[in-house]
Amino acid sequence: MKVLGIESSCDETGVAVYDTDAGLLAHRVHSQIDLHAAYGGVVPELASRDHIRRLPLLVRETLSDAALRTTQLDAVAYTAGPGLAGALLVGASFAEALAFALGLPALPIHHLEGHLLSPLLSAEPPAFPFVALLVSGGHTQLMRVSGVGAYALLGETVDDAAGEAFDKTAKLLGLDYPGGPALAALADAGNAKRFGLPRPMLHSGDLNFSFSGLKTAVLTVTRSPGFASDAKADLAASFQAAVVDVLVTKSVAALKQTGLRQLVVAGGVGANRNLRRSLDAAVRRRGGRVFYPEPELCTDNGAMIAFAGAMRLSAGAQGQRSGRVEVRPRWPLGEVTPP
Ligand code: KG4
Ligand code: ZN
């Protein structure tokens, strides 16, 4: 079965075709980073308009890459939430209309389910059950994943997401949007031991996170007398080490608590090389293994949505044929059910 996947929840327009027999046939992403850079963050209205502008051509190009006609598709999957309402509506309207016109089922997909399942697209995929660490710009969660749609929340951030902390701290240090990768690059040249930043909730006894205080601690350091701008790399490295420390400690605790050995990491922050190195070492020490999506599938993309749709379809999901467009800008992952 061939499933077209459409992602438009934030600032990336992603389109892909996944074939349950042949795997990923094609995927394309258009990033709006340049569009939003001047504003230091995503402008929702501009995001929606750009999705409208890009989506039709991107779908045509992706189908052409896959050497497919629309009539050869079996279903259309799209991100129905969570995300920016206007941006979601663009993908949802397009997908529902296309599916309705072709007489195909439409599959509304939870964005984080896409991220969660994306490591299954790699050459050596994990097997269910596993613990998933979801670290993106909007979410930081640990989950026990026992199958498609079977997600039990183990812990989550009580304030900022890890990616958000990276972005906000990068801004404090005068780095350009999106700050995460820029801060990570600056940290490479820094001494992580120079500033002793807090490890929020490290010993809270649960699997929850808190990152907003860390950003404030960074702000306090930059305002302290004698702080020189040449210490920025050290501060970036110290910040990154604090975030990585907390993420690694809680991930290992989640493996212990569930008795599982496989950890899956998904979401944009999963691209962070320091995090990967520390997680690999800590989990290997416990005789476990960490699985990541292919680097290009760490950030938002249509492949993970096409794949999640295909998994659901294979498991018997019927999809919807009403053409009705409904999005859920706020949609707890715990409310997702198996097909
Ligand atoms: O999953 P994603 O593409 O978008 C959603 O939030 O859904 O994640 C984007 C987030 C941003 O906060 C970005 O700064 C962060 O991931 N990020 C990184 C790195 N690459 C992306 N954070 C730290 N280190 C990186 N190398
Ligand atoms: Zn995402």
mmCIF file of C-alpha atoms and ligand atoms in Angstrom:
data_model
loop_
_atom_site.group_PDB
_atom_site.id
_atom_site.type_symbol
_atom_site.label_atom_id
_atom_site.label_comp_id
_atom_site.label_asym_id
_atom_site.label_seq_id
_atom_site.Cartn_x
_atom_site.Cartn_y
_atom_site.Cartn_z
ATOM 1 C CA MET A 1 0.000 0.000 0.000
ATOM 2 C CA LYS A 2 1.222 3.449 -0.921
ATOM 3 C CA VAL A 3 0.530 6.291 1.477
ATOM 4 C CA LEU A 4 1.054 9.979 0.766
ATOM 5 C CA GLY A 5 2.081 11.871 3.919
ATOM 6 C CA ILE A 6 1.697 15.601 4.495
ATOM 7 C CA GLU A 7 3.234 17.570 7.385
ATOM 8 C CA SER A 8 2.473 21.267 7.963
ATOM 9 C CA SER A 9 2.198 21.700 11.741
ATOM 10 C CA CYS A 10 4.851 24.377 12.150
ATOM 11 C CA ASP A 11 7.544 25.837 9.902
ATOM 12 C CA GLU A 12 8.321 22.916 7.602
ATOM 13 C CA THR A 13 6.220 21.730 4.683
ATOM 14 C CA GLY A 14 6.916 18.015 4.329
ATOM 15 C CA VAL A 15 5.592 15.561 1.752
ATOM 16 C CA ALA A 16 6.473 11.884 1.282
ATOM 17 C CA VAL A 17 5.267 8.589 -0.117
ATOM 18 C CA TYR A 18 5.747 5.419 1.936
ATOM 19 C CA ASP A 19 5.109 2.009 0.389
ATOM 20 C CA THR A 20 4.432 -0.862 2.832
ATOM 21 C CA ASP A 21 6.317 -3.192 0.442
ATOM 22 C CA ALA A 22 9.152 -1.042 -0.900
ATOM 23 C CA GLY A 23 9.676 1.437 1.974
ATOM 24 C CA LEU A 24 10.144 5.178 1.593
ATOM 25 C CA LEU A 25 9.733 6.017 -2.119
ATOM 26 C CA ALA A 26 10.308 9.769 -1.926
ATOM 27 C CA HIS A 27 10.295 12.643 0.533
ATOM 28 C CA ARG A 28 10.763 16.376 0.274
ATOM 29 C CA VAL A 29 10.868 19.114 2.890
ATOM 30 C CA HIS A 30 10.638 22.842 2.433
ATOM 31 C CA SER A 31 11.932 24.694 5.490
ATOM 32 C CA GLN A 32 10.661 28.184 6.306
ATOM 33 C CA ILE A 33 13.686 29.077 8.443
ATOM 34 C CA ASP A 34 14.715 31.948 6.149
ATOM 35 C CA LEU A 35 11.158 33.308 6.154
ATOM 36 C CA HIS A 36 10.968 33.544 9.959
ATOM 37 C CA ALA A 37 14.621 34.343 10.754
ATOM 38 C CA ALA A 38 14.070 38.111 10.549
ATOM 39 C CA TYR A 39 11.476 37.862 13.355
ATOM 40 C CA GLY A 40 13.521 35.639 15.675
ATOM 41 C CA GLY A 41 10.779 32.988 15.756
ATOM 42 C CA VAL A 42 7.908 31.444 13.810
ATOM 43 C CA VAL A 43 5.192 33.908 12.699
ATOM 44 C CA PRO A 44 2.058 31.716 12.468
ATOM 45 C CA GLU A 45 0.271 33.683 9.732
ATOM 46 C CA LEU A 46 3.365 33.715 7.524
ATOM 47 C CA ALA A 47 3.790 29.977 8.136
ATOM 48 C CA SER A 48 0.212 29.227 6.988
ATOM 49 C CA ARG A 49 0.550 31.332 3.855
ATOM 50 C CA ASP A 50 3.845 29.705 2.935
ATOM 51 C CA HIS A 51 2.399 26.197 3.399
ATOM 52 C CA ILE A 52 -0.389 27.165 0.951
ATOM 53 C CA ARG A 53 2.211 28.449 -1.502
ATOM 54 C CA ARG A 54 4.497 25.373 -1.301
ATOM 55 C CA LEU A 55 2.254 22.389 -0.775
ATOM 56 C CA PRO A 56 0.718 21.797 -4.243
ATOM 57 C CA LEU A 57 4.073 21.884 -6.049
ATOM 58 C CA LEU A 58 5.795 19.865 -3.331
ATOM 59 C CA VAL A 59 3.161 17.118 -3.664
ATOM 60 C CA ARG A 60 3.549 17.094 -7.451
ATOM 61 C CA GLU A 61 7.367 16.909 -7.186
ATOM 62 C CA THR A 62 7.308 14.169 -4.549
ATOM 63 C CA LEU A 63 4.914 12.031 -6.603
ATOM 64 C CA SER A 64 7.145 12.582 -9.615
ATOM 65 C CA ASP A 65 10.239 11.510 -7.582
ATOM 66 C CA ALA A 66 8.337 8.340 -6.651
ATOM 67 C CA ALA A 67 7.213 7.882 -10.295
ATOM 68 C CA LEU A 68 3.598 7.672 -9.139
ATOM 69 C CA ARG A 69 0.273 9.114 -10.224
ATOM 70 C CA THR A 70 -2.286 10.135 -7.613
ATOM 71 C CA THR A 71 -4.489 7.254 -8.815
ATOM 72 C CA GLN A 72 -1.834 4.780 -7.631
ATOM 73 C CA LEU A 73 -2.101 5.953 -4.009
ATOM 74 C CA ASP A 74 -4.001 3.947 -1.381
ATOM 75 C CA ALA A 75 -4.409 6.591 1.328
ATOM 76 C CA VAL A 76 -3.494 10.136 2.330
ATOM 77 C CA ALA A 77 -2.075 10.743 5.838
ATOM 78 C CA TYR A 78 -1.636 14.200 7.311
ATOM 79 C CA THR A 79 -0.666 15.880 10.575
ATOM 80 C CA ALA A 80 -3.913 16.812 12.347
ATOM 81 C CA GLY A 81 -2.184 18.163 15.475
ATOM 82 C CA PRO A 82 -0.667 19.348 17.694
ATOM 83 C CA GLY A 83 0.722 22.502 16.125
ATOM 84 C CA LEU A 84 -0.226 25.938 14.810
ATOM 85 C CA ALA A 85 -3.951 25.947 13.943
ATOM 86 C CA GLY A 86 -3.631 27.802 10.641
ATOM 87 C CA ALA A 87 -0.632 25.796 9.505
ATOM 88 C CA LEU A 88 -2.353 22.503 10.380
ATOM 89 C CA LEU A 89 -5.489 23.578 8.498
ATOM 90 C CA VAL A 90 -3.525 23.981 5.265
ATOM 91 C CA GLY A 91 -2.224 20.404 5.276
ATOM 92 C CA ALA A 92 -5.496 18.973 6.585
ATOM 93 C CA SER A 93 -7.644 20.753 3.950
ATOM 94 C CA PHE A 94 -5.312 19.734 1.152
ATOM 95 C CA ALA A 95 -5.110 16.113 2.303
ATOM 96 C CA GLU A 96 -8.834 15.705 2.976
ATOM 97 C CA ALA A 97 -9.744 17.285 -0.372
ATOM 98 C CA LEU A 98 -7.260 15.135 -2.292
ATOM 99 C CA ALA A 99 -8.389 11.936 -0.543
ATOM 100 C CA PHE A 100 -12.062 12.794 -1.077
ATOM 101 C CA ALA A 101 -11.534 13.527 -4.778
ATOM 102 C CA LEU A 102 -9.649 10.251 -5.254
ATOM 103 C CA GLY A 103 -12.097 8.225 -3.143
ATOM 104 C CA LEU A 104 -9.310 7.257 -0.739
ATOM 105 C CA PRO A 105 -9.256 7.055 3.061
ATOM 106 C CA ALA A 106 -7.699 10.041 4.854
ATOM 107 C CA LEU A 107 -5.662 9.356 7.998
ATOM 108 C CA PRO A 108 -5.280 12.175 10.566
ATOM 109 C CA ILE A 109 -1.954 11.612 12.350
ATOM 110 C CA HIS A 110 -0.607 12.937 15.663
ATOM 111 C CA HIS A 111 2.628 14.824 14.969
ATOM 112 C CA LEU A 112 4.452 13.222 17.913
ATOM 113 C CA GLU A 113 3.370 9.749 16.842
ATOM 114 C CA GLY A 114 5.190 10.538 13.607
ATOM 115 C CA HIS A 115 8.357 11.501 15.525
ATOM 116 C CA LEU A 116 8.041 8.468 17.827
ATOM 117 C CA LEU A 117 7.803 5.965 15.014
ATOM 118 C CA SER A 118 10.409 7.629 12.765
ATOM 119 C CA PRO A 119 13.350 5.487 14.038
ATOM 120 C CA LEU A 120 11.464 2.470 12.642
ATOM 121 C CA LEU A 121 12.257 3.897 9.190
ATOM 122 C CA SER A 122 15.985 3.332 9.686
ATOM 123 C CA ALA A 123 18.001 0.355 8.446
ATOM 124 C CA GLU A 124 18.214 -1.236 11.913
ATOM 125 C CA PRO A 125 14.891 -0.446 13.565
ATOM 126 C CA PRO A 126 14.037 -1.106 17.220
ATOM 127 C CA ALA A 127 11.291 -3.589 18.104
ATOM 128 C CA PHE A 128 8.317 -2.891 20.386
ATOM 129 C CA PRO A 129 8.265 -2.282 23.323
ATOM 130 C CA PHE A 130 10.718 0.560 23.860
ATOM 131 C CA VAL A 131 11.135 3.771 25.830
ATOM 132 C CA ALA A 132 10.965 6.921 23.717
ATOM 133 C CA LEU A 133 12.568 10.238 24.571
ATOM 134 C CA LEU A 134 10.818 12.935 22.580
ATOM 135 C CA VAL A 135 12.805 16.159 22.532
ATOM 136 C CA SER A 136 11.578 18.856 20.181
ATOM 137 C CA GLY A 137 10.965 22.594 20.196
ATOM 138 C CA GLY A 138 7.541 22.098 21.739
ATOM 139 C CA HIS A 139 7.801 18.848 23.701
ATOM 140 C CA THR A 140 9.990 16.957 26.147
ATOM 141 C CA GLN A 141 8.468 13.623 27.096
ATOM 142 C CA LEU A 142 9.442 10.118 28.085
ATOM 143 C CA MET A 143 7.047 7.433 26.928
ATOM 144 C CA ARG A 144 6.646 3.694 27.070
ATOM 145 C CA VAL A 145 5.760 2.573 23.550
ATOM 146 C CA SER A 146 4.312 -0.916 23.320
ATOM 147 C CA GLY A 147 2.875 -0.709 19.807
ATOM 148 C CA VAL A 148 1.357 1.676 17.263
ATOM 149 C CA GLY A 149 -0.986 3.949 19.222
ATOM 150 C CA ALA A 150 -0.054 2.373 22.575
ATOM 151 C CA TYR A 151 1.798 5.188 24.312
ATOM 152 C CA ALA A 152 2.014 5.565 28.089
ATOM 153 C CA LEU A 153 3.415 8.854 29.358
ATOM 154 C CA LEU A 154 6.206 8.315 31.909
ATOM 155 C CA GLY A 155 7.207 11.938 32.426
ATOM 156 C CA GLU A 156 7.333 15.337 30.745
ATOM 157 C CA THR A 157 8.525 18.896 31.155
ATOM 158 C CA VAL A 158 6.620 21.054 33.602
ATOM 159 C CA ASP A 159 7.631 24.244 31.760
ATOM 160 C CA ASP A 160 9.905 24.830 28.727
ATOM 161 C CA ALA A 161 10.711 22.064 26.252
ATOM 162 C CA ALA A 162 14.382 21.134 25.787
ATOM 163 C CA GLY A 163 14.465 22.637 22.262
ATOM 164 C CA GLU A 164 12.756 25.772 23.544
ATOM 165 C CA ALA A 165 15.448 26.072 26.250
ATOM 166 C CA PHE A 166 18.145 25.758 23.578
ATOM 167 C CA ASP A 167 16.422 28.382 21.413
ATOM 168 C CA LYS A 168 15.810 30.869 24.240
ATOM 169 C CA THR A 169 19.330 30.479 25.647
ATOM 170 C CA ALA A 170 20.772 30.923 22.158
ATOM 171 C CA LYS A 171 18.851 34.181 21.873
ATOM 172 C CA LEU A 172 20.305 35.350 25.210
ATOM 173 C CA LEU A 173 23.760 34.645 23.810
ATOM 174 C CA GLY A 174 22.989 36.666 20.689
ATOM 175 C CA LEU A 175 22.776 33.709 18.304
ATOM 176 C CA ASP A 176 20.428 33.620 15.309
ATOM 177 C CA TYR A 177 17.142 31.699 15.108
ATOM 178 C CA PRO A 178 16.771 28.752 15.227
ATOM 179 C CA GLY A 179 19.228 28.788 18.079
ATOM 180 C CA GLY A 180 19.555 25.100 18.959
ATOM 181 C CA PRO A 181 22.037 24.066 16.266
ATOM 182 C CA ALA A 182 23.918 27.403 16.572
ATOM 183 C CA LEU A 183 24.285 27.002 20.332
ATOM 184 C CA ALA A 184 25.470 23.414 19.882
ATOM 185 C CA ALA A 185 28.095 24.587 17.381
ATOM 186 C CA LEU A 186 29.309 27.328 19.755
ATOM 187 C CA ALA A 187 29.416 24.805 22.631
ATOM 188 C CA ASP A 188 31.853 22.650 20.627
ATOM 189 C CA ALA A 189 34.533 25.286 21.211
ATOM 190 C CA GLY A 190 33.719 25.787 24.889
ATOM 191 C CA ASN A 191 34.663 24.415 28.283
ATOM 192 C CA ALA A 192 31.569 22.782 29.807
ATOM 193 C CA LYS A 193 33.094 22.844 33.288
ATOM 194 C CA ARG A 194 33.592 26.609 33.417
ATOM 195 C CA PHE A 195 30.114 27.472 34.748
ATOM 196 C CA GLY A 196 28.357 25.260 37.279
ATOM 197 C CA LEU A 197 24.762 25.583 36.084
ATOM 198 C CA PRO A 198 21.868 23.857 37.887
ATOM 199 C CA ARG A 199 20.483 20.456 36.825
ATOM 200 C CA PRO A 200 16.770 21.162 37.417
ATOM 201 C CA MET A 201 14.724 18.261 38.868
ATOM 202 C CA LEU A 202 17.647 15.856 38.504
ATOM 203 C CA HIS A 203 16.777 14.257 41.825
ATOM 204 C CA SER A 204 13.015 14.865 41.789
ATOM 205 C CA GLY A 205 12.402 11.127 42.037
ATOM 206 C CA ASP A 206 10.086 11.159 39.027
ATOM 207 C CA LEU A 207 10.613 11.341 35.260
ATOM 208 C CA ASN A 208 9.586 14.973 34.838
ATOM 209 C CA PHE A 209 11.782 17.796 33.564
ATOM 210 C CA SER A 210 12.069 21.547 34.055
ATOM 211 C CA PHE A 211 14.197 23.777 31.846
ATOM 212 C CA SER A 212 13.001 27.349 32.362
ATOM 213 C CA GLY A 213 15.221 27.930 35.424
ATOM 214 C CA LEU A 214 18.288 26.960 33.439
ATOM 215 C CA LYS A 215 17.685 29.768 30.990
ATOM 216 C CA THR A 216 17.382 32.204 33.906
ATOM 217 C CA ALA A 217 20.653 30.877 35.362
ATOM 218 C CA VAL A 218 22.347 31.596 32.023
ATOM 219 C CA LEU A 219 20.878 35.111 32.015
ATOM 220 C CA THR A 220 22.225 35.701 35.527
ATOM 221 C CA VAL A 221 25.730 34.652 34.431
ATOM 222 C CA THR A 222 25.682 36.955 31.392
ATOM 223 C CA ARG A 223 24.682 39.880 33.634
ATOM 224 C CA SER A 224 27.273 39.248 36.296
ATOM 225 C CA PRO A 225 30.058 41.835 36.489
ATOM 226 C CA GLY A 226 33.134 40.837 34.585
ATOM 227 C CA PHE A 227 31.323 38.458 32.190
ATOM 228 C CA ALA A 228 33.215 38.817 28.938
ATOM 229 C CA SER A 229 31.751 37.923 25.558
ATOM 230 C CA ASP A 230 34.683 35.557 24.963
ATOM 231 C CA ALA A 231 33.197 33.378 27.717
ATOM 232 C CA LYS A 232 30.106 32.723 25.616
ATOM 233 C CA ALA A 233 31.366 29.431 24.201
ATOM 234 C CA ASP A 234 32.077 28.179 27.732
ATOM 235 C CA LEU A 235 28.607 29.249 28.842
ATOM 236 C CA ALA A 236 27.017 27.529 25.822
ATOM 237 C CA ALA A 237 28.970 24.351 26.593
ATOM 238 C CA SER A 238 28.001 24.519 30.281
ATOM 239 C CA PHE A 239 24.335 24.982 29.354
ATOM 240 C CA GLN A 240 24.400 22.094 26.891
ATOM 241 C CA ALA A 241 26.088 19.853 29.476
ATOM 242 C CA ALA A 242 23.345 20.627 32.015
ATOM 243 C CA VAL A 243 20.532 19.789 29.567
ATOM 244 C CA VAL A 244 22.282 16.633 28.369
ATOM 245 C CA ASP A 245 22.964 15.544 31.955
ATOM 246 C CA VAL A 246 19.274 15.799 32.886
ATOM 247 C CA LEU A 247 18.025 14.135 29.679
ATOM 248 C CA VAL A 248 20.483 11.231 30.043
ATOM 249 C CA THR A 249 19.806 10.681 33.767
ATOM 250 C CA LYS A 250 16.021 10.643 33.316
ATOM 251 C CA SER A 251 16.181 8.437 30.205
ATOM 252 C CA VAL A 252 18.259 5.852 32.064
ATOM 253 C CA ALA A 253 15.825 6.067 35.010
ATOM 254 C CA ALA A 254 12.943 5.424 32.577
ATOM 255 C CA LEU A 255 14.693 2.291 31.261
ATOM 256 C CA LYS A 256 15.219 1.115 34.833
ATOM 257 C CA GLN A 257 11.602 1.813 35.804
ATOM 258 C CA THR A 258 10.150 -0.037 32.799
ATOM 259 C CA GLY A 259 12.760 -2.801 32.746
ATOM 260 C CA LEU A 260 13.322 -2.128 29.023
ATOM 261 C CA ARG A 261 16.644 -1.939 27.175
ATOM 262 C CA GLN A 262 15.805 -0.034 24.031
ATOM 263 C CA LEU A 263 15.678 3.754 24.007
ATOM 264 C CA VAL A 264 14.356 5.595 20.973
ATOM 265 C CA VAL A 265 15.206 9.286 20.599
ATOM 266 C CA ALA A 266 13.075 11.505 18.395
ATOM 267 C CA GLY A 267 12.576 15.209 17.729
ATOM 268 C CA GLY A 268 14.900 18.023 16.693
ATOM 269 C CA VAL A 269 17.110 18.024 19.815
ATOM 270 C CA GLY A 270 17.876 14.372 19.030
ATOM 271 C CA ALA A 271 20.213 15.757 16.364
ATOM 272 C CA ASN A 272 22.492 17.089 19.128
ATOM 273 C CA ARG A 273 25.799 15.199 18.924
ATOM 274 C CA ASN A 274 26.688 15.665 22.591
ATOM 275 C CA LEU A 275 23.350 14.254 23.667
ATOM 276 C CA ARG A 276 23.825 11.259 21.356
ATOM 277 C CA ARG A 277 27.311 10.526 22.645
ATOM 278 C CA SER A 278 26.267 10.694 26.315
ATOM 279 C CA LEU A 279 23.067 8.694 25.804
ATOM 280 C CA ASP A 280 24.894 5.982 23.837
ATOM 281 C CA ALA A 281 27.505 5.587 26.581
ATOM 282 C CA ALA A 282 25.021 5.606 29.485
ATOM 283 C CA VAL A 283 22.581 3.168 27.875
ATOM 284 C CA ARG A 284 25.347 0.842 26.686
ATOM 285 C CA ARG A 285 26.614 0.660 30.283
ATOM 286 C CA ARG A 286 23.224 -0.855 31.170
ATOM 287 C CA GLY A 287 23.462 -3.358 28.303
ATOM 288 C CA GLY A 288 20.906 -1.445 26.250
ATOM 289 C CA ARG A 289 20.887 0.373 22.945
ATOM 290 C CA VAL A 290 19.784 3.768 21.651
ATOM 291 C CA PHE A 291 17.977 4.150 18.319
ATOM 292 C CA TYR A 292 17.776 7.395 16.348
ATOM 293 C CA PRO A 293 15.931 8.387 13.205
ATOM 294 C CA GLU A 294 18.078 9.042 10.123
ATOM 295 C CA PRO A 295 19.539 12.567 10.659
ATOM 296 C CA GLU A 296 17.345 14.122 7.955
ATOM 297 C CA LEU A 297 14.250 12.656 9.645
ATOM 298 C CA CYS A 298 15.049 14.106 13.094
ATOM 299 C CA THR A 299 13.346 17.400 12.353
ATOM 300 C CA ASP A 300 9.827 17.772 10.950
ATOM 301 C CA ASN A 301 9.144 15.871 7.728
ATOM 302 C CA GLY A 302 6.414 14.150 5.733
ATOM 303 C CA ALA A 303 8.088 10.725 5.789
ATOM 304 C CA MET A 304 7.233 10.119 9.442
ATOM 305 C CA ILE A 305 3.603 11.051 8.757
ATOM 306 C CA ALA A 306 3.342 8.807 5.683
ATOM 307 C CA PHE A 307 4.947 6.003 7.695
ATOM 308 C CA ALA A 308 2.638 6.420 10.725
ATOM 309 C CA GLY A 309 -0.319 6.406 8.303
ATOM 310 C CA ALA A 310 0.959 3.246 6.617
ATOM 311 C CA MET A 311 1.477 1.495 9.981
ATOM 312 C CA ARG A 312 -2.078 2.374 10.997
ATOM 313 C CA LEU A 313 -3.514 1.296 7.648
ATOM 314 C CA SER A 314 -1.649 -2.026 7.851
ATOM 315 C CA ALA A 315 -3.022 -2.555 11.362
ATOM 316 C CA GLY A 316 -6.571 -2.219 10.058
ATOM 317 C CA ALA A 317 -7.320 1.497 10.398
ATOM 318 C CA GLN A 318 -10.151 2.500 8.067
ATOM 319 C CA GLY A 319 -9.360 6.217 7.918
ATOM 320 C CA GLN A 320 -12.131 8.683 7.138
ATOM 321 C CA ARG A 321 -13.911 9.389 3.860
ATOM 322 C CA SER A 322 -16.097 12.320 4.843
ATOM 323 C CA GLY A 323 -13.811 15.051 3.561
ATOM 324 C CA ARG A 324 -14.397 16.808 6.873
ATOM 325 C CA VAL A 325 -11.507 18.969 7.985
ATOM 326 C CA GLU A 326 -10.772 19.000 11.689
ATOM 327 C CA VAL A 327 -7.455 19.821 13.356
ATOM 328 C CA ARG A 328 -6.375 19.625 16.999
ATOM 329 C CA PRO A 329 -3.785 22.332 17.793
ATOM 330 C CA ARG A 330 -3.658 20.914 21.349
ATOM 331 C CA TRP A 331 -3.785 17.143 21.403
ATOM 332 C CA PRO A 332 -2.201 15.138 24.247
ATOM 333 C CA LEU A 333 -0.401 12.087 22.860
ATOM 334 C CA GLY A 334 -1.991 10.003 25.621
ATOM 335 C CA GLU A 335 -5.358 10.437 23.852
ATOM 336 C CA VAL A 336 -4.115 8.628 20.757
ATOM 337 C CA THR A 337 -5.438 5.065 20.547
ATOM 338 C CA PRO A 338 -4.289 1.960 18.649
ATOM 339 C CA PRO A 339 -5.861 1.474 15.195
HETATM 340 O O1 KG4 B 1 11.237 18.380 16.102
HETATM 341 P P1 KG4 B 1 11.570 19.749 15.621
HETATM 342 O O2 KG4 B 1 12.135 19.907 14.252
HETATM 343 O O3 KG4 B 1 10.327 20.682 15.633
HETATM 344 C C1 KG4 B 1 9.338 20.640 16.591
HETATM 345 O O4 KG4 B 1 9.531 21.360 17.603
HETATM 346 O O5 KG4 B 1 8.362 19.859 16.391
HETATM 347 O O6 KG4 B 1 12.566 20.368 16.729
HETATM 348 C C2 KG4 B 1 13.100 21.663 16.593
HETATM 349 C C3 KG4 B 1 13.910 21.988 17.833
HETATM 350 C C4 KG4 B 1 14.350 23.438 17.909
HETATM 351 O O7 KG4 B 1 14.112 23.918 19.223
HETATM 352 C C5 KG4 B 1 15.839 23.379 17.591
HETATM 353 O O8 KG4 B 1 16.560 24.431 18.162
HETATM 354 C C6 KG4 B 1 16.212 22.049 18.180
HETATM 355 O O9 KG4 B 1 15.128 21.195 17.846
HETATM 356 N N1 KG4 B 1 17.478 21.519 17.624
HETATM 357 C C7 KG4 B 1 18.594 21.320 18.349
HETATM 358 C C8 KG4 B 1 19.585 20.829 17.453
HETATM 359 N N2 KG4 B 1 19.022 20.737 16.213
HETATM 360 C C9 KG4 B 1 17.730 21.156 16.347
HETATM 361 N N3 KG4 B 1 18.849 21.508 19.655
HETATM 362 C C10 KG4 B 1 20.076 21.207 20.099
HETATM 363 N N4 KG4 B 1 21.080 20.751 19.306
HETATM 364 C C11 KG4 B 1 20.881 20.532 17.999
HETATM 365 N N5 KG4 B 1 21.878 20.076 17.232
HETATM 366 ZN ZN ZN B 2 8.254 18.044 15.358
#
